[in-house]
Amino acid sequence: MKIKKGDTVLVISGKDKGKTGKVLKAFPREFRVIVENVNLRKKHMRRRGPQHQGGIIEFPAPVHVSNLKLICPKCKNPTRVGYAFEGEVKFRRCKRCNAKFK
Ligand SMILES: [Zn+2]
């Protein structure tokens, strides 16, 4: 999967289209990631003791990677990602500025 935890991504479809955020968690097997402040869902929680306040909790739900574009850490543009090899080491490569990154 071309998007990893810690990446900054742009949302290109859905109700959060145009938003950017950091990837908080990745689920490579499902091709989904959780992006901060994107695809927020509300959950109604019952109060469970003094530590668990209850009420309505907002949390980001996983988004399919096809709805996202990586923002290149170097040129700061939304880009497609390619791969590059340096010997045995595989890097991701920005298709706009050719920057290589892990
Ligand atoms: Zn770039």
Tab-separated table of C-alpha atoms and ligand atoms in Angstrom:
chain	number	residue	atom	x	y	z
A	1	MET	CA	0.000	0.000	0.000
A	2	LYS	CA	1.356	3.376	-0.985
A	3	ILE	CA	0.052	5.293	2.014
A	4	LYS	CA	1.517	4.741	5.441
A	5	LYS	CA	1.026	5.837	9.006
A	6	GLY	CA	2.374	9.346	9.548
A	7	ASP	CA	1.782	10.484	5.941
A	8	THR	CA	-0.179	13.608	5.142
A	9	VAL	CA	-2.956	12.945	2.660
A	10	LEU	CA	-5.555	14.872	0.682
A	11	VAL	CA	-9.133	13.594	0.502
A	12	ILE	CA	-10.305	13.554	-3.124
A	13	SER	CA	-13.868	12.305	-2.763
A	14	GLY	CA	-16.753	12.103	-0.347
A	15	LYS	CA	-18.004	14.657	2.127
A	16	ASP	CA	-14.511	15.485	3.363
A	17	LYS	CA	-13.239	16.215	-0.155
A	18	GLY	CA	-10.466	18.808	-0.095
A	19	LYS	CA	-9.480	18.172	3.505
A	20	THR	CA	-5.965	17.198	4.437
A	21	GLY	CA	-4.855	15.281	7.471
A	22	LYS	CA	-2.299	12.995	8.961
A	23	VAL	CA	-2.658	9.234	8.763
A	24	LEU	CA	-3.108	7.983	12.308
A	25	LYS	CA	-3.417	4.303	11.551
A	26	ALA	CA	-3.114	2.074	8.502
A	27	PHE	CA	-4.851	-1.207	7.716
A	28	PRO	CA	-2.845	-2.474	4.716
A	29	ARG	CA	-4.883	-5.658	4.389
A	30	GLU	CA	-8.105	-3.711	3.861
A	31	PHE	CA	-6.486	-0.822	1.976
A	32	ARG	CA	-7.919	1.546	4.529
A	33	VAL	CA	-6.420	4.185	6.764
A	34	ILE	CA	-7.648	6.411	9.557
A	35	VAL	CA	-6.997	10.096	8.860
A	36	GLU	CA	-7.290	12.684	11.604
A	37	ASN	CA	-10.491	14.758	11.366
A	38	VAL	CA	-11.645	12.929	8.249
A	39	ASN	CA	-14.738	10.732	7.983
A	40	LEU	CA	-15.826	11.569	11.508
A	41	ARG	CA	-18.501	9.402	13.007
A	42	LYS	CA	-20.524	10.046	16.112
A	43	LYS	CA	-20.996	7.430	18.706
A	44	HIS	CA	-23.460	7.723	21.534
A	45	MET	CA	-21.862	6.360	24.660
A	46	ARG	CA	-23.536	5.545	27.888
A	47	ARG	CA	-21.911	6.893	31.024
A	48	ARG	CA	-19.805	4.130	32.565
A	49	GLY	CA	-18.357	5.262	35.848
A	50	PRO	CA	-16.432	8.443	36.650
A	51	GLN	CA	-13.692	7.803	34.054
A	52	HIS	CA	-16.144	7.190	31.233
A	53	GLN	CA	-18.184	10.317	30.825
A	54	GLY	CA	-20.527	9.074	28.109
A	55	GLY	CA	-22.324	11.410	25.746
A	56	ILE	CA	-21.618	11.791	22.035
A	57	ILE	CA	-18.089	10.934	20.994
A	58	GLU	CA	-16.677	11.838	17.593
A	59	PHE	CA	-14.045	9.577	16.116
A	60	PRO	CA	-12.482	9.175	12.659
A	61	ALA	CA	-13.581	6.058	10.762
A	62	PRO	CA	-11.308	4.281	8.227
A	63	VAL	CA	-11.201	5.644	4.658
A	64	HIS	CA	-10.344	3.625	1.572
A	65	VAL	CA	-6.973	4.664	0.094
A	66	SER	CA	-8.563	5.176	-3.340
A	67	ASN	CA	-10.253	8.271	-1.872
A	68	LEU	CA	-6.916	9.727	-0.846
A	69	LYS	CA	-3.862	11.224	-2.430
A	70	LEU	CA	-0.500	11.429	-0.753
A	71	ILE	CA	0.936	14.876	-0.191
A	72	CYS	CA	4.609	14.734	-1.047
A	73	PRO	CA	6.757	15.607	1.975
A	74	LYS	CA	9.143	17.474	-0.301
A	75	CYS	CA	7.127	19.457	-2.869
A	76	LYS	CA	3.922	19.606	-0.748
A	77	ASN	CA	1.744	18.733	-3.738
A	78	PRO	CA	-0.807	15.942	-3.904
A	79	THR	CA	0.850	13.283	-5.984
A	80	ARG	CA	0.794	9.762	-7.252
A	81	VAL	CA	3.352	7.447	-5.756
A	82	GLY	CA	5.804	5.258	-7.567
A	83	TYR	CA	8.501	2.984	-6.318
A	84	ALA	CA	12.235	3.243	-6.629
A	85	PHE	CA	15.008	0.933	-5.571
A	86	GLU	CA	18.417	1.715	-4.264
A	87	GLY	CA	20.114	-1.640	-4.234
A	88	GLU	CA	17.904	-3.761	-2.020
A	89	VAL	CA	16.090	-0.894	-0.394
A	90	LYS	CA	12.665	0.059	-1.663
A	91	PHE	CA	11.662	3.708	-1.559
A	92	ARG	CA	8.483	5.479	-2.463
A	93	ARG	CA	8.913	8.114	-5.108
A	94	CYS	CA	6.930	11.277	-5.820
A	95	LYS	CA	5.832	11.243	-9.466
A	96	ARG	CA	5.945	15.034	-9.582
A	97	CYS	CA	9.311	15.998	-8.156
A	98	ASN	CA	10.946	12.553	-8.102
A	99	ALA	CA	11.812	12.843	-4.411
A	100	LYS	CA	12.472	9.517	-2.758
A	101	PHE	CA	11.191	8.798	0.700
A	102	LYS	CA	10.560	5.809	2.913
B	1	ZN	ZN	7.160	15.741	-4.631
